[in-house]
Amino acid sequence: MVRFGLTVVRHGETRYNKDKILQGQGVDEPLSATGFRQADAAGLFLSNVKFTHVFSSDLLRAKQTAAAILGKNRFSKDLEIKYDARLRERKYGVAEGKPLADLKAMAKDAGEQCPSFTPSGGETLDEVRERARDFFEFLCQLAVELEQKEHGKPGAPGRSSGTSGEQFVFPWTNHCSEAELSSAGSGSSTVLDANILVVSHGAYMRNWIGYMVSDLNCTLPANLTKSQLSSVSPNTGVSHFIIKLENGNLLKPNITCVCLNQDSHLVDVGAECVASKVF
């Protein structure tokens, strides 16, 4: 069996986030001072997690967040961050650089509702989901190839990451039940083939998680509400998943969500953690 961990983090706050202005792909804003503090806080929260791979959107706010998180990590500071356009935010076309209220007005005029409305020049939700599906399948293939490569080495332990259960579990133990950790297969004897960090964007992440739940039957935490599932992650909100591939079968991944949009690390940052419905 192939087993890997997947930690997904939304980028830190930008001034456009604070002012509720859509950025999408066409507005490449840096993090604000608050955004950098949030990214540092997320890094401290994840500092004891040994990552084997790091991927980030190639937009500046995500790149800066990924660098800040790695900078606080005890085990993974020297990992190369790989930038991937498939992790970019949803493209909002003519609505980019405009207030969220303008997008809502456009949707109302078209007789539609956010976030399903697609402004001129923007991506449909199906197009965003296809990007997310393609990237997730790439991660699954990566984990399978790592396991096969390690398995073929003489005297190899059979797992490439050496990521002990202790290093993996540490941040999540206060945010999910023992049953959820157990069902994720993350006991102290568990070793992962890969432990992957991904830094991306709010609307994109919501679509990706929606794909894993509706299409791949991801198991969710027992106390998660429908409202929480449909909400956009706060800036630097952390979600964690365990993916198992029986016999390397890429078509039927077994996915367990350990936590979704976790934000306890932001308590002392002093930032507004309530996310708008669309970004």
CSV table of C-alpha atoms in Angstrom, one decimal:
chain,number,residue,atom,x,y,z
A,1,MET,CA,0.0,0.0,0.0
A,2,VAL,CA,1.1,3.5,-0.8
A,3,ARG,CA,0.4,6.1,1.9
A,4,PHE,CA,1.1,9.8,1.9
A,5,GLY,CA,0.3,12.9,3.9
A,6,LEU,CA,-1.0,16.1,2.3
A,7,THR,CA,-1.0,19.4,4.1
A,8,VAL,CA,-2.8,22.2,2.2
A,9,VAL,CA,-2.3,25.8,3.4
A,10,ARG,CA,-3.9,29.0,2.1
A,11,HIS,CA,-1.6,32.0,1.5
A,12,GLY,CA,-1.3,34.8,4.1
A,13,GLU,CA,-3.3,38.0,3.9
A,14,THR,CA,-2.7,40.7,1.3
A,15,ARG,CA,-4.1,44.2,1.5
A,16,TYR,CA,-6.6,43.2,-1.2
A,17,ASN,CA,-7.9,40.4,1.0
A,18,LYS,CA,-8.4,42.8,3.8
A,19,ASP,CA,-10.3,45.3,1.5
A,20,LYS,CA,-12.3,42.4,0.0
A,21,ILE,CA,-11.0,43.0,-3.5
A,22,LEU,CA,-10.7,40.1,-5.9
A,23,GLN,CA,-7.2,39.1,-6.9
A,24,GLY,CA,-7.6,35.9,-8.9
A,25,GLN,CA,-4.7,35.4,-11.2
A,26,GLY,CA,-4.3,38.9,-12.7
A,27,VAL,CA,-3.5,40.8,-9.5
A,28,ASP,CA,-0.2,39.5,-8.0
A,29,GLU,CA,-0.2,41.3,-4.6
A,30,PRO,CA,2.5,40.6,-2.0
A,31,LEU,CA,1.6,39.7,1.6
A,32,SER,CA,0.8,42.5,3.9
A,33,ALA,CA,2.5,42.8,7.3
A,34,THR,CA,-0.3,40.8,8.8
A,35,GLY,CA,0.1,38.2,6.1
A,36,PHE,CA,3.7,37.7,6.9
A,37,ARG,CA,2.8,37.3,10.6
A,38,GLN,CA,0.2,34.7,9.7
A,39,ALA,CA,2.7,32.8,7.5
A,40,ASP,CA,5.2,32.8,10.3
A,41,ALA,CA,2.5,31.5,12.7
A,42,ALA,CA,1.6,28.7,10.3
A,43,GLY,CA,5.3,27.9,10.0
A,44,LEU,CA,5.6,27.6,13.8
A,45,PHE,CA,2.5,25.4,13.9
A,46,LEU,CA,4.0,23.1,11.3
A,47,SER,CA,7.6,23.3,12.5
A,48,ASN,CA,7.8,19.7,13.7
A,49,VAL,CA,6.3,18.2,10.6
A,50,LYS,CA,8.9,16.6,8.3
A,51,PHE,CA,7.9,17.3,4.7
A,52,THR,CA,9.4,15.5,1.8
A,53,HIS,CA,8.0,17.8,-1.0
A,54,VAL,CA,6.7,21.4,-1.1
A,55,PHE,CA,4.5,22.7,-3.9
A,56,SER,CA,3.2,26.3,-4.3
A,57,SER,CA,1.1,28.4,-6.6
A,58,ASP,CA,3.4,30.6,-8.7
A,59,LEU,CA,1.6,33.7,-7.5
A,60,LEU,CA,3.6,35.9,-5.2
A,61,ARG,CA,1.3,35.7,-2.1
A,62,ALA,CA,1.6,31.9,-2.2
A,63,LYS,CA,5.3,31.9,-2.9
A,64,GLN,CA,6.0,34.2,0.1
A,65,THR,CA,3.8,32.1,2.4
A,66,ALA,CA,5.5,28.8,1.4
A,67,ALA,CA,9.0,30.3,2.0
A,68,ALA,CA,8.0,31.6,5.4
A,69,ILE,CA,6.6,28.2,6.4
A,70,LEU,CA,9.7,26.4,5.4
A,71,GLY,CA,11.8,29.0,7.1
A,72,LYS,CA,10.3,27.9,10.5
A,73,ASN,CA,10.6,24.2,9.9
A,74,ARG,CA,13.0,22.0,11.9
A,75,PHE,CA,13.4,19.3,9.3
A,76,SER,CA,12.6,20.7,5.8
A,77,LYS,CA,14.3,24.2,5.5
A,78,ASP,CA,16.4,23.1,2.6
A,79,LEU,CA,13.6,21.6,0.5
A,80,GLU,CA,13.1,23.1,-2.9
A,81,ILE,CA,9.8,24.8,-3.4
A,82,LYS,CA,8.3,23.7,-6.7
A,83,TYR,CA,6.0,26.3,-8.3
A,84,ASP,CA,3.0,25.0,-10.2
A,85,ALA,CA,0.5,27.0,-12.2
A,86,ARG,CA,-2.2,24.4,-11.6
A,87,LEU,CA,-2.3,25.7,-8.0
A,88,ARG,CA,-3.2,29.3,-9.0
A,89,GLU,CA,-6.4,31.0,-7.7
A,90,ARG,CA,-9.5,30.8,-9.8
A,91,LYS,CA,-9.4,33.3,-12.7
A,92,TYR,CA,-12.0,36.0,-12.3
A,93,GLY,CA,-11.6,37.8,-15.6
A,94,VAL,CA,-13.1,41.3,-15.7
A,95,ALA,CA,-13.8,41.1,-12.0
A,96,GLU,CA,-10.2,40.9,-11.0
A,97,GLY,CA,-9.0,44.1,-9.1
A,98,LYS,CA,-12.6,45.0,-8.3
A,99,PRO,CA,-14.5,44.7,-5.0
A,100,LEU,CA,-16.2,41.5,-4.2
A,101,ALA,CA,-19.5,43.5,-4.1
A,102,ASP,CA,-19.0,44.1,-7.8
A,103,LEU,CA,-18.8,40.4,-8.6
A,104,LYS,CA,-22.0,39.8,-6.6
A,105,ALA,CA,-23.7,42.6,-8.5
A,106,MET,CA,-22.6,41.0,-11.8
A,107,ALA,CA,-24.0,37.7,-10.7
A,108,LYS,CA,-27.3,39.2,-9.7
A,109,ASP,CA,-27.6,41.0,-13.0
A,110,ALA,CA,-27.0,37.6,-14.7
A,111,GLY,CA,-29.7,35.9,-12.6
A,112,GLU,CA,-27.0,33.8,-10.9
A,113,GLN,CA,-25.4,33.5,-7.5
A,114,CYS,CA,-21.8,33.5,-6.3
A,115,PRO,CA,-19.6,31.5,-6.4
A,116,SER,CA,-21.1,29.6,-9.4
A,117,PHE,CA,-21.3,32.7,-11.5
A,118,THR,CA,-18.4,33.1,-14.0
A,119,PRO,CA,-17.6,36.7,-15.0
A,120,SER,CA,-16.4,37.4,-18.6
A,121,GLY,CA,-12.9,36.0,-19.1
A,122,GLY,CA,-13.0,34.0,-15.9
A,123,GLU,CA,-12.8,30.3,-15.2
A,124,THR,CA,-15.8,28.2,-14.5
A,125,LEU,CA,-15.9,26.0,-11.4
A,126,ASP,CA,-15.6,22.9,-13.6
A,127,GLU,CA,-12.4,24.3,-15.1
A,128,VAL,CA,-10.9,25.0,-11.6
A,129,ARG,CA,-11.9,21.5,-10.5
A,130,GLU,CA,-10.2,20.0,-13.5
A,131,ARG,CA,-7.0,21.8,-12.6
A,132,ALA,CA,-7.3,20.5,-9.0
A,133,ARG,CA,-8.0,16.9,-10.2
A,134,ASP,CA,-5.0,17.0,-12.5
A,135,PHE,CA,-2.7,18.2,-9.8
A,136,PHE,CA,-4.0,15.7,-7.2
A,137,GLU,CA,-3.5,12.8,-9.7
A,138,PHE,CA,0.0,14.1,-10.2
A,139,LEU,CA,0.6,13.9,-6.4
A,140,CYS,CA,-0.7,10.3,-6.3
A,141,GLN,CA,1.5,9.3,-9.2
A,142,LEU,CA,4.5,10.9,-7.4
A,143,ALA,CA,3.8,8.9,-4.2
A,144,VAL,CA,3.5,5.6,-6.2
A,145,GLU,CA,6.7,6.2,-8.0
A,146,LEU,CA,8.6,7.1,-4.8
A,147,GLU,CA,7.3,3.9,-3.1
A,148,GLN,CA,8.3,1.8,-6.2
A,149,LYS,CA,11.7,3.4,-6.3
A,150,GLU,CA,12.4,2.8,-2.6
A,151,HIS,CA,11.0,-0.7,-2.7
A,152,GLY,CA,13.5,-1.6,-5.4
A,153,LYS,CA,16.6,-0.5,-3.4
A,154,PRO,CA,18.6,-3.4,-1.8
A,155,GLY,CA,18.2,-3.2,1.9
A,156,ALA,CA,15.9,-0.3,1.7
A,157,PRO,CA,13.3,0.1,4.6
A,158,GLY,CA,10.5,0.4,2.0
A,159,ARG,CA,9.5,4.0,2.9
A,160,SER,CA,11.3,6.9,1.4
A,161,SER,CA,10.3,9.7,3.7
A,162,GLY,CA,11.4,8.3,7.1
A,163,THR,CA,8.6,10.4,8.5
A,164,SER,CA,7.7,9.0,11.8
A,165,GLY,CA,4.2,9.0,13.2
A,166,GLU,CA,5.4,11.3,16.0
A,167,GLN,CA,6.6,14.0,13.6
A,168,PHE,CA,3.5,13.6,11.4
A,169,VAL,CA,0.9,13.7,14.1
A,170,PHE,CA,2.2,16.5,16.4
A,171,PRO,CA,0.2,19.5,15.1
A,172,TRP,CA,-3.1,17.7,14.6
A,173,THR,CA,-3.5,16.0,18.0
A,174,ASN,CA,-5.4,18.9,19.6
A,175,HIS,CA,-7.7,19.4,16.6
A,176,CYS,CA,-9.2,16.0,15.9
A,177,SER,CA,-10.4,13.0,17.8
A,178,GLU,CA,-8.3,9.9,18.5
A,179,ALA,CA,-10.7,8.0,16.3
A,180,GLU,CA,-9.9,10.3,13.3
A,181,LEU,CA,-6.2,9.9,13.8
A,182,SER,CA,-6.6,6.2,14.1
A,183,SER,CA,-8.7,6.0,10.9
A,184,ALA,CA,-6.1,8.0,9.1
A,185,GLY,CA,-3.6,5.3,9.9
A,186,SER,CA,-1.3,7.8,11.7
A,187,GLY,CA,-0.3,5.8,14.8
A,188,SER,CA,3.2,5.9,16.1
A,189,SER,CA,4.2,2.9,13.9
A,190,THR,CA,3.1,4.6,10.6
A,191,VAL,CA,5.7,5.7,8.1
A,192,LEU,CA,4.7,7.7,5.0
A,193,ASP,CA,5.9,7.3,1.5
A,194,ALA,CA,5.7,11.1,1.2
A,195,ASN,CA,4.5,14.0,3.3
A,196,ILE,CA,3.6,16.9,1.0
A,197,LEU,CA,3.0,20.6,1.7
A,198,VAL,CA,0.9,22.6,-0.8
A,199,VAL,CA,0.3,26.3,-0.6
A,200,SER,CA,-2.5,27.7,-2.7
A,201,HIS,CA,-5.6,29.9,-2.6
A,202,GLY,CA,-9.0,30.1,-1.1
A,203,ALA,CA,-11.5,29.5,-3.9
A,204,TYR,CA,-9.1,27.0,-5.5
A,205,MET,CA,-8.8,25.0,-2.3
A,206,ARG,CA,-12.5,25.0,-1.7
A,207,ASN,CA,-13.0,23.5,-5.2
A,208,TRP,CA,-10.2,21.0,-4.7
A,209,ILE,CA,-11.7,19.8,-1.3
A,210,GLY,CA,-15.1,19.7,-2.9
A,211,TYR,CA,-13.7,17.4,-5.6
A,212,MET,CA,-12.2,15.1,-3.0
A,213,VAL,CA,-15.5,14.9,-1.1
A,214,SER,CA,-18.0,14.6,-3.9
A,215,ASP,CA,-16.0,12.6,-6.5
A,216,LEU,CA,-13.5,10.7,-4.3
A,217,ASN,CA,-15.6,10.1,-1.2
A,218,CYS,CA,-13.1,11.7,1.2
A,219,THR,CA,-13.9,10.9,4.9
A,220,LEU,CA,-14.5,14.0,6.9
A,221,PRO,CA,-14.1,14.8,10.6
A,222,ALA,CA,-17.2,13.8,12.5
A,223,ASN,CA,-17.9,17.2,13.9
A,224,LEU,CA,-17.6,19.1,10.6
A,225,THR,CA,-20.7,21.1,9.6
A,226,LYS,CA,-21.9,21.7,6.1
A,227,SER,CA,-21.2,25.4,6.6
A,228,GLN,CA,-17.6,24.7,7.5
A,229,LEU,CA,-17.2,22.4,4.5
A,230,SER,CA,-18.4,25.1,2.1
A,231,SER,CA,-16.5,28.0,3.6
A,232,VAL,CA,-13.4,29.5,2.2
A,233,SER,CA,-10.3,28.9,4.4
A,234,PRO,CA,-9.0,31.8,6.4
A,235,ASN,CA,-5.7,33.1,5.4
A,236,THR,CA,-3.0,30.5,6.3
A,237,GLY,CA,-5.8,28.0,7.3
A,238,VAL,CA,-4.4,24.5,7.4
A,239,SER,CA,-6.0,21.3,6.2
A,240,HIS,CA,-4.5,17.9,6.4
A,241,PHE,CA,-5.3,14.6,4.6
A,242,ILE,CA,-4.0,11.1,4.6
A,243,ILE,CA,-4.2,9.4,1.2
A,244,LYS,CA,-3.9,5.6,0.8
A,245,LEU,CA,-3.6,3.8,-2.6
A,246,GLU,CA,-4.2,0.1,-2.4
A,247,ASN,CA,-1.8,-1.7,-4.6
A,248,GLY,CA,-0.8,1.6,-6.1
A,249,ASN,CA,-4.3,2.0,-7.6
A,250,LEU,CA,-4.5,5.7,-8.7
A,251,LEU,CA,-8.2,5.4,-9.6
A,252,LYS,CA,-9.5,4.7,-6.1
A,253,PRO,CA,-7.7,6.7,-3.5
A,254,ASN,CA,-8.8,6.3,0.1
A,255,ILE,CA,-8.8,9.8,1.6
A,256,THR,CA,-9.2,10.8,5.2
A,257,CYS,CA,-9.5,14.5,6.2
A,258,VAL,CA,-7.8,14.9,9.6
A,259,CYS,CA,-8.6,18.6,9.9
A,260,LEU,CA,-10.1,21.3,7.7
A,261,ASN,CA,-9.1,25.0,7.7
A,262,GLN,CA,-7.5,24.8,11.1
A,263,ASP,CA,-6.7,28.3,12.3
A,264,SER,CA,-5.8,28.1,16.0
A,265,HIS,CA,-2.3,29.3,15.2
A,266,LEU,CA,-3.8,32.7,14.3
A,267,VAL,CA,-5.1,33.4,17.8
A,268,ASP,CA,-2.2,35.7,18.7
A,269,VAL,CA,-1.7,37.2,15.3
A,270,GLY,CA,-4.5,39.7,15.8
A,271,ALA,CA,-5.8,39.3,12.2
A,272,GLU,CA,-9.4,39.0,11.1
A,273,CYS,CA,-9.9,35.3,10.4
A,274,VAL,CA,-13.4,35.4,8.9
A,275,ALA,CA,-13.2,34.6,5.2
A,276,SER,CA,-15.5,36.0,2.7
A,277,LYS,CA,-17.5,33.6,0.5
A,278,VAL,CA,-15.5,34.3,-2.6
A,279,PHE,CA,-11.9,35.4,-3.3
